[in-house]
Structures are given as C-alpha cells and as structure tokens.
Short mmCIF file of C-alpha atoms in Angstrom, two decimals:
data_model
loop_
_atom_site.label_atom_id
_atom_site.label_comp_id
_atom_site.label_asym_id
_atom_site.label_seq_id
_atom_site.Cartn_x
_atom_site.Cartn_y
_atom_site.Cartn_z
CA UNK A 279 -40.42 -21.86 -59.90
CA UNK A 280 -41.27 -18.31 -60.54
CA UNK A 281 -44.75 -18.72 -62.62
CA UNK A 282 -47.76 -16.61 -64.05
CA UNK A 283 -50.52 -18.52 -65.43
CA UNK A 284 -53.46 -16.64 -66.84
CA UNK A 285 -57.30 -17.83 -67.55
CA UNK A 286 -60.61 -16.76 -68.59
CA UNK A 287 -60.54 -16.27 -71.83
CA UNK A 288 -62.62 -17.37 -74.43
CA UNK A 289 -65.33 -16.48 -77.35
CA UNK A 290 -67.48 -13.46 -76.32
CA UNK A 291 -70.16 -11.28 -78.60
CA UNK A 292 -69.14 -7.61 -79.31
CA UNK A 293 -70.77 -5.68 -76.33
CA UNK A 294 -69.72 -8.74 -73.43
CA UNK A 295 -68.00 -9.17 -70.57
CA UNK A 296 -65.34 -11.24 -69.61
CA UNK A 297 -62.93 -11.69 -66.57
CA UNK A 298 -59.18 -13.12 -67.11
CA UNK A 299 -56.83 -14.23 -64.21
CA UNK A 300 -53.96 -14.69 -63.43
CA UNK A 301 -52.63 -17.00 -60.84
CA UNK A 302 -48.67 -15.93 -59.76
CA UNK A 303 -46.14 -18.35 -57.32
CA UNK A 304 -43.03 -18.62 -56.67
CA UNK A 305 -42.19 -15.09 -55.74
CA UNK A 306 -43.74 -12.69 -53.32
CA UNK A 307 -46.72 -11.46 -55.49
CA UNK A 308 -47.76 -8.20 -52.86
CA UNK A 309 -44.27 -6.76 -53.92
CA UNK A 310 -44.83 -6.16 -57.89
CA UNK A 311 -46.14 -3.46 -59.78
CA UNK A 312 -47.95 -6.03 -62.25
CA UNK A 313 -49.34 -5.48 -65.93
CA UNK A 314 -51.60 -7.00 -68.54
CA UNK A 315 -50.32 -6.88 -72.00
CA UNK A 316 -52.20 -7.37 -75.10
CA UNK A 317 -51.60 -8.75 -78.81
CA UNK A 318 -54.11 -8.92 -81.36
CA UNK A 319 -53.47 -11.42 -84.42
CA UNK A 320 -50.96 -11.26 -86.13
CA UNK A 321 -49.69 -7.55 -84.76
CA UNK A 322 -47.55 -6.52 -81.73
CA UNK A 323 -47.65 -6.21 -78.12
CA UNK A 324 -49.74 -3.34 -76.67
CA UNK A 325 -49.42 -2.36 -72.89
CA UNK A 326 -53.38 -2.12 -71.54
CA UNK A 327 -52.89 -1.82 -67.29
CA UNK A 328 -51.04 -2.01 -64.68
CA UNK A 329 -51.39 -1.66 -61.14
CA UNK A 330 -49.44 -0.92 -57.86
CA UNK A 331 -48.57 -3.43 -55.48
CA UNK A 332 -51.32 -2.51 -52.92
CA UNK A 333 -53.56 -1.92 -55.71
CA UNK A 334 -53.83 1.99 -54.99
CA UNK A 335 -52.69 3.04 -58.19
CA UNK A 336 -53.98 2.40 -61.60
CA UNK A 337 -52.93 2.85 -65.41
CA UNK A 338 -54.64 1.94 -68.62
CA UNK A 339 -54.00 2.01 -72.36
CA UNK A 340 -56.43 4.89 -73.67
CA UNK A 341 -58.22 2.56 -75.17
CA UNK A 342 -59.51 0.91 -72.72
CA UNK A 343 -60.12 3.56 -69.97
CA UNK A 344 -63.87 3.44 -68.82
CA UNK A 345 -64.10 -0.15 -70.41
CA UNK A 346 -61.08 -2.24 -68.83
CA UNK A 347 -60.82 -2.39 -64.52
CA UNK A 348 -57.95 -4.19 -63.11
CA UNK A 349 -57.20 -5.47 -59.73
CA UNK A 350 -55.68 -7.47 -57.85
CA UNK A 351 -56.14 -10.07 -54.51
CA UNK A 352 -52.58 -10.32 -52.45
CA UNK A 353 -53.96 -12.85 -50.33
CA UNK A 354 -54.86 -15.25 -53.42
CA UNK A 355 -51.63 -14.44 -55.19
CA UNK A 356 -53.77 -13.07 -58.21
CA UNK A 357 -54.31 -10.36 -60.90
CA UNK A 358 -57.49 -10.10 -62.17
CA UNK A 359 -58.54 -7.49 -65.46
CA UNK A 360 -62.22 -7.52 -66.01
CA UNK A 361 -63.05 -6.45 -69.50
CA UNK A 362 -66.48 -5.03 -70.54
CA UNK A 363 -68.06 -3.55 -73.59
CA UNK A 364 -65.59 -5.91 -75.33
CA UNK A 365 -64.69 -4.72 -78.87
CA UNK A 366 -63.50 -6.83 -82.18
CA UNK A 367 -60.76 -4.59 -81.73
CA UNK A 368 -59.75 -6.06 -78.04
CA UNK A 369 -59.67 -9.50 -80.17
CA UNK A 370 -56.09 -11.03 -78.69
CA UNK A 371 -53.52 -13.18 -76.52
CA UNK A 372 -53.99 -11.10 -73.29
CA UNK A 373 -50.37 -11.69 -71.29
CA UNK A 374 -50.20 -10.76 -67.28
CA UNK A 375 -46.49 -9.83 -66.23
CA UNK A 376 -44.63 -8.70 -64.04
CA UNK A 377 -42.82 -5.59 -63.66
CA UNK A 378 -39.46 -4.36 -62.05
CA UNK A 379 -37.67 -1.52 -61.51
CA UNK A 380 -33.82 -1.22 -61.95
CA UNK A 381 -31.54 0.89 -60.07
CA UNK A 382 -27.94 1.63 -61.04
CA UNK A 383 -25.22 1.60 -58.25
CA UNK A 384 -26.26 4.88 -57.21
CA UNK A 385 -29.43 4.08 -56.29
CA UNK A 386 -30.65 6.11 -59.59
CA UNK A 387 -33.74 4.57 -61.15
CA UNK A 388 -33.26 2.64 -64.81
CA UNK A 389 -36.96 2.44 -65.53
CA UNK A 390 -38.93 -0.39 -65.19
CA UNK A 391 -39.27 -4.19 -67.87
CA UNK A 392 -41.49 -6.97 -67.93
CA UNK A 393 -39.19 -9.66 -66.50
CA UNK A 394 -41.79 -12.36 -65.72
CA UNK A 395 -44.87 -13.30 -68.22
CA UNK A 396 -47.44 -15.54 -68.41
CA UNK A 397 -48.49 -18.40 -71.13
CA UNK A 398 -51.40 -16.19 -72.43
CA UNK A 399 -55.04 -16.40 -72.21
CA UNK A 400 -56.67 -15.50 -75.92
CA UNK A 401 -59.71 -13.56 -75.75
CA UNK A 402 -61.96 -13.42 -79.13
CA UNK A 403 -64.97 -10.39 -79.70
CA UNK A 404 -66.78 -12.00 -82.21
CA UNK A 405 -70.57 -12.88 -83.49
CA UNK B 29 -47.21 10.49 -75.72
CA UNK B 30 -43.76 8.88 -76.48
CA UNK B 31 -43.82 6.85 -80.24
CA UNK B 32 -41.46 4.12 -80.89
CA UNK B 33 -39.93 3.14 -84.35
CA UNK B 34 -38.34 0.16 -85.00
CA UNK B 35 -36.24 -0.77 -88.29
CA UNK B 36 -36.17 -2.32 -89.86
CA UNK B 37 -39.78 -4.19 -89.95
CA UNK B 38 -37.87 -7.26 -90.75
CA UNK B 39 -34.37 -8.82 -91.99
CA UNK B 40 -33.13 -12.53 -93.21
CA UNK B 41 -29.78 -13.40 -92.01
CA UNK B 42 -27.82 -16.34 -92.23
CA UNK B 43 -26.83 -18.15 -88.75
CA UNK B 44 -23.36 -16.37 -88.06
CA UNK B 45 -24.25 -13.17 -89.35
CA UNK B 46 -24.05 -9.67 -87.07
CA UNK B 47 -27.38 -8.45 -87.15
CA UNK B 48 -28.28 -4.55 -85.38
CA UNK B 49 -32.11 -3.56 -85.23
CA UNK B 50 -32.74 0.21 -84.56
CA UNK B 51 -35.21 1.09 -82.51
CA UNK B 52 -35.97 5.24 -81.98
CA UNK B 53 -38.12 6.94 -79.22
CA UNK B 54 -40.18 10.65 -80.50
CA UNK B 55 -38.35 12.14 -77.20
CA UNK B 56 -36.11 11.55 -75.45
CA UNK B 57 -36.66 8.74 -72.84
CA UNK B 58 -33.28 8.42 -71.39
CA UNK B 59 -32.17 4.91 -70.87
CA UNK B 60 -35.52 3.87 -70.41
CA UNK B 61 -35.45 1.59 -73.11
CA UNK B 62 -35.82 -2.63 -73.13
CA UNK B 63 -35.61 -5.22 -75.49
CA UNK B 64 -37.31 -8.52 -75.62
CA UNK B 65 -37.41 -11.54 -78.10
CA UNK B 66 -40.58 -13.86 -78.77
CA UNK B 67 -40.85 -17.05 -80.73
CA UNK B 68 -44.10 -17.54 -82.57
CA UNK B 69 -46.71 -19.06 -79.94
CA UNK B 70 -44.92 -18.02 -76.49
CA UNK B 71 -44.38 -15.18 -74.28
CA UNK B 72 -41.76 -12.43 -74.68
CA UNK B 73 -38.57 -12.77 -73.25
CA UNK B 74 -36.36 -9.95 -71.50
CA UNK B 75 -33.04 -9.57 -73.29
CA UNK B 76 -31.81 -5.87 -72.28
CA UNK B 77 -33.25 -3.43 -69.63
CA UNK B 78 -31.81 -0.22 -68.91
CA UNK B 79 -30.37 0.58 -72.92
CA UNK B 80 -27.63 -2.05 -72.51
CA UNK B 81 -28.43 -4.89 -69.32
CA UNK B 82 -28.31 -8.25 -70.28
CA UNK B 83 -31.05 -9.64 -68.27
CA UNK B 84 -30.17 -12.54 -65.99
CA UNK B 85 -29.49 -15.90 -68.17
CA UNK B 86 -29.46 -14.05 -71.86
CA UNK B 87 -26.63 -15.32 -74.06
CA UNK B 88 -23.83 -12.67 -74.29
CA UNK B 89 -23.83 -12.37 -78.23
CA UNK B 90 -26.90 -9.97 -77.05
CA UNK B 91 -26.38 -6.81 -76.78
CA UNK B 92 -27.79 -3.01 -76.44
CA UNK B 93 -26.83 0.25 -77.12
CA UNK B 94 -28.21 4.07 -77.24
CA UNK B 95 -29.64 7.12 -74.87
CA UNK B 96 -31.86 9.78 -75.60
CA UNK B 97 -33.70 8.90 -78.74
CA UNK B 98 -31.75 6.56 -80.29
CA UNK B 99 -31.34 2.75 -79.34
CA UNK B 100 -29.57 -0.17 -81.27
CA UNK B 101 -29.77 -4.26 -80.85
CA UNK B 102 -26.74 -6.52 -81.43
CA UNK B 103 -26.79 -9.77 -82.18
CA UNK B 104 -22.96 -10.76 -82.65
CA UNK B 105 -23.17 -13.97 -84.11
CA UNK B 106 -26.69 -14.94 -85.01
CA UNK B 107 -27.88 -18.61 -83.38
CA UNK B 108 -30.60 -20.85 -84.85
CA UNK B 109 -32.32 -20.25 -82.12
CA UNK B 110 -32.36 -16.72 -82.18
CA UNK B 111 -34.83 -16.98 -85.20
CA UNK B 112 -37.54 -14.23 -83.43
CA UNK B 113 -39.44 -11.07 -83.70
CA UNK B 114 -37.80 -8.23 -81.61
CA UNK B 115 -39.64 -5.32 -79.36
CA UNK B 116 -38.13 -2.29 -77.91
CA UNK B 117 -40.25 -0.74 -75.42
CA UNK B 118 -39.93 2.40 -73.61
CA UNK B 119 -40.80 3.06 -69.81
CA UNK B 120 -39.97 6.59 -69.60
CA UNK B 121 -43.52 8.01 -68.75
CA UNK B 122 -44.80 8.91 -65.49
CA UNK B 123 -46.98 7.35 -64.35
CA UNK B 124 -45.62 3.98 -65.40
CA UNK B 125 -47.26 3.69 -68.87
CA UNK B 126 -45.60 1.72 -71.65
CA UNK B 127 -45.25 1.75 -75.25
CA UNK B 128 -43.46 -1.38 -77.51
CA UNK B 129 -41.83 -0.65 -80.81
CA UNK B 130 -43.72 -2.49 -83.82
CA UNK B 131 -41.16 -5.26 -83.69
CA UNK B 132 -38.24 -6.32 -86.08
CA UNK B 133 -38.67 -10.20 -87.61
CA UNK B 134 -35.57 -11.92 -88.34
CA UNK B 135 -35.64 -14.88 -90.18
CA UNK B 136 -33.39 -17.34 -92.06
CA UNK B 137 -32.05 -16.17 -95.54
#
C-alpha cells in the first residue's frame, strides 16, 4: 500500500525548534519530487517546500525561507522539514505529499498535483 | 506571484443537485490547474489534474473545465458523500512553487 505517515509534531514555545517526518512505502520514494503542505486552524492549505528527488533542489513558501530547511534520506525512505524560529503563525496540520508530473500523449508537460498525502502531524507555537 | 480565487466561498445543495465552483488564476497558468476535495479531519484528495483529468479511482460525476485564467468544477449529481471543502491549486510557476485557491465548502441545504 502506497503510504506517507508523518511525525514530530507537538507543543513548542514561539522562538523553538521542531523536526517533523515523514516515513513513505510502498512506492519508490528516490523517484518523487516531494512537498510539505501546511494548514493552520480553521483556514486553507498553504504549500511551504518541496524538494527534488536527489535532494539538489529546493523551494519554500516566502514565509518560511531562512526559517524552514527540508530534506530528505533515500536510503530511509524519508522526508524530513526541520522548522526553527517557530512562529504562532506556523500554528497547523503540517501534511508531507507527494508530487507528480503529467504528460499528455505528446510527451508535453501538464504540470505537476499532490497525488499521495499523509495523515498529518499538527504542530502548535504557543506559550 | 500567481493569486487564486475561488467562488464561491461556500454553497448548500441538496444531494442530486449540479453544483460548479469557479476557481480563477491572476495570469494565465495554462492547464496547470488541480482540484482536490477534503473531509473535515483528513487529507486532501486529488480529483482533477491537468484542468479536466479525473485522477485514478474519482467518481465520474467529477468533473473539470477551463485554460488560461479561468477554471470551473462539476459535480453532476451531488452524493452524500461528496459533502467537502474544495481547493484549486495552480502549478504553473517555475521553479515548482504552488499556490491553493481559498477553498469552496459545500454543505447540505
């Protein structure tokens, strides 16, 4: 079964640290472009990062640049994003997923969707 | 950086009813555009990739529409179980960034 479990999160003071994870199987995990995705209380999804399957390349949220690192261990099947100078504004359900990229018959790229997601790990900045 | 609308922020419909959510991009991102459906508590779902893809295993009463700016949702024949909040997102950008509509809730009238 294709699977995405994330952990790690938990009750941290404004200023902290944290580190979530997130454990993948059932699919080749070193193939993926894969993504954390964010949603505060109450509100909507938010993109944060995502990173390239050999971990070379990596995108953040605004937001978070300078703050948020992600990476990523092939060999333990895992995504890792480690958070610091956590905000009450980074309160929320923090979702890993997986992306992929569609091509039409042409071999013409569709753009890329979150087609796999994880149970969610919620992460509260808080004293 | 590319802004997405959704309307509207919410609808009730009854279970049978043809429901369409809107979703617009600030430019023009193609076909670049998905759809996904999440129950209070869990996950999103893929519905639509590529404007108008039914993802693998997504009932056919789902449908998408749109290119360029302009995107639309169809549900043909609204299910109980299709009680949800709906997200368009766009993954136009280069690099691969991403940005999700505000959502659309549709509950029961």
């Amino acid at each position: 079964e294709v699977q995405l479990v994330e952990s790690g999160g938990g009750l941290v003071q404004p200023g902290g640290s944290l580190r979530l994870s997130c454990a993948a199987s059932g699919f080749t995990f070193s193939s993926y472009w894969m993504s954390w995705v964010r949603q505060a209380p109450g509100k909507g999804l938010e993109w944060v990062a995502n990173i390239k399957q050999d971990g070379s390349e990596k995108y953040y949220v605004d937001s978070v640049k300078g703050r948020f690192t992600i990476s990523r261990d092939n060999a333990k099947n895992s995504l890792y994003l480690q958070m610091n100078s956590l905000r009450a504004e980074d309160t929320a359900v923090y979702y890993c997923a997986r992306e992929v990229y569609y091509y039409d018959s042409s071999g013409y790229g569709q753009g890329g969707a979150f087609d796999i997601w994880g149970q969610g790990t919620m992460v509260t900045v808080s004293s | 950086d590319i802004q997405m609308t959704q309307s509207p922020s919410s609808l009730s419909a009854s279970v049978g009813d043809r429901v369409t959510i809107t979703c617009r991009a600030s430019q023009s991102i193609s076909s670049y555009l998905n759809w996904y459906q999440q129950k209070p508590g869990k996950a999103p779902k893929l519905l639509i990739y590529a404007a108008s893809s039914l993802q693998s295993g997504v009932p056919s009463r789902f449908s998408g529409s749109g290119s360029g700016t302009d995107f639309t949702l169809t549900i043909s024949s609204l299910q109980p179980e299709d009680f949800a909040t709906y997200y368009c997102q766009q993954s136009y950008s280069t690099p691969p960034l991403f940005t999700f509509g505000p959502g659309t809730k549709v509950d029961i009238k």
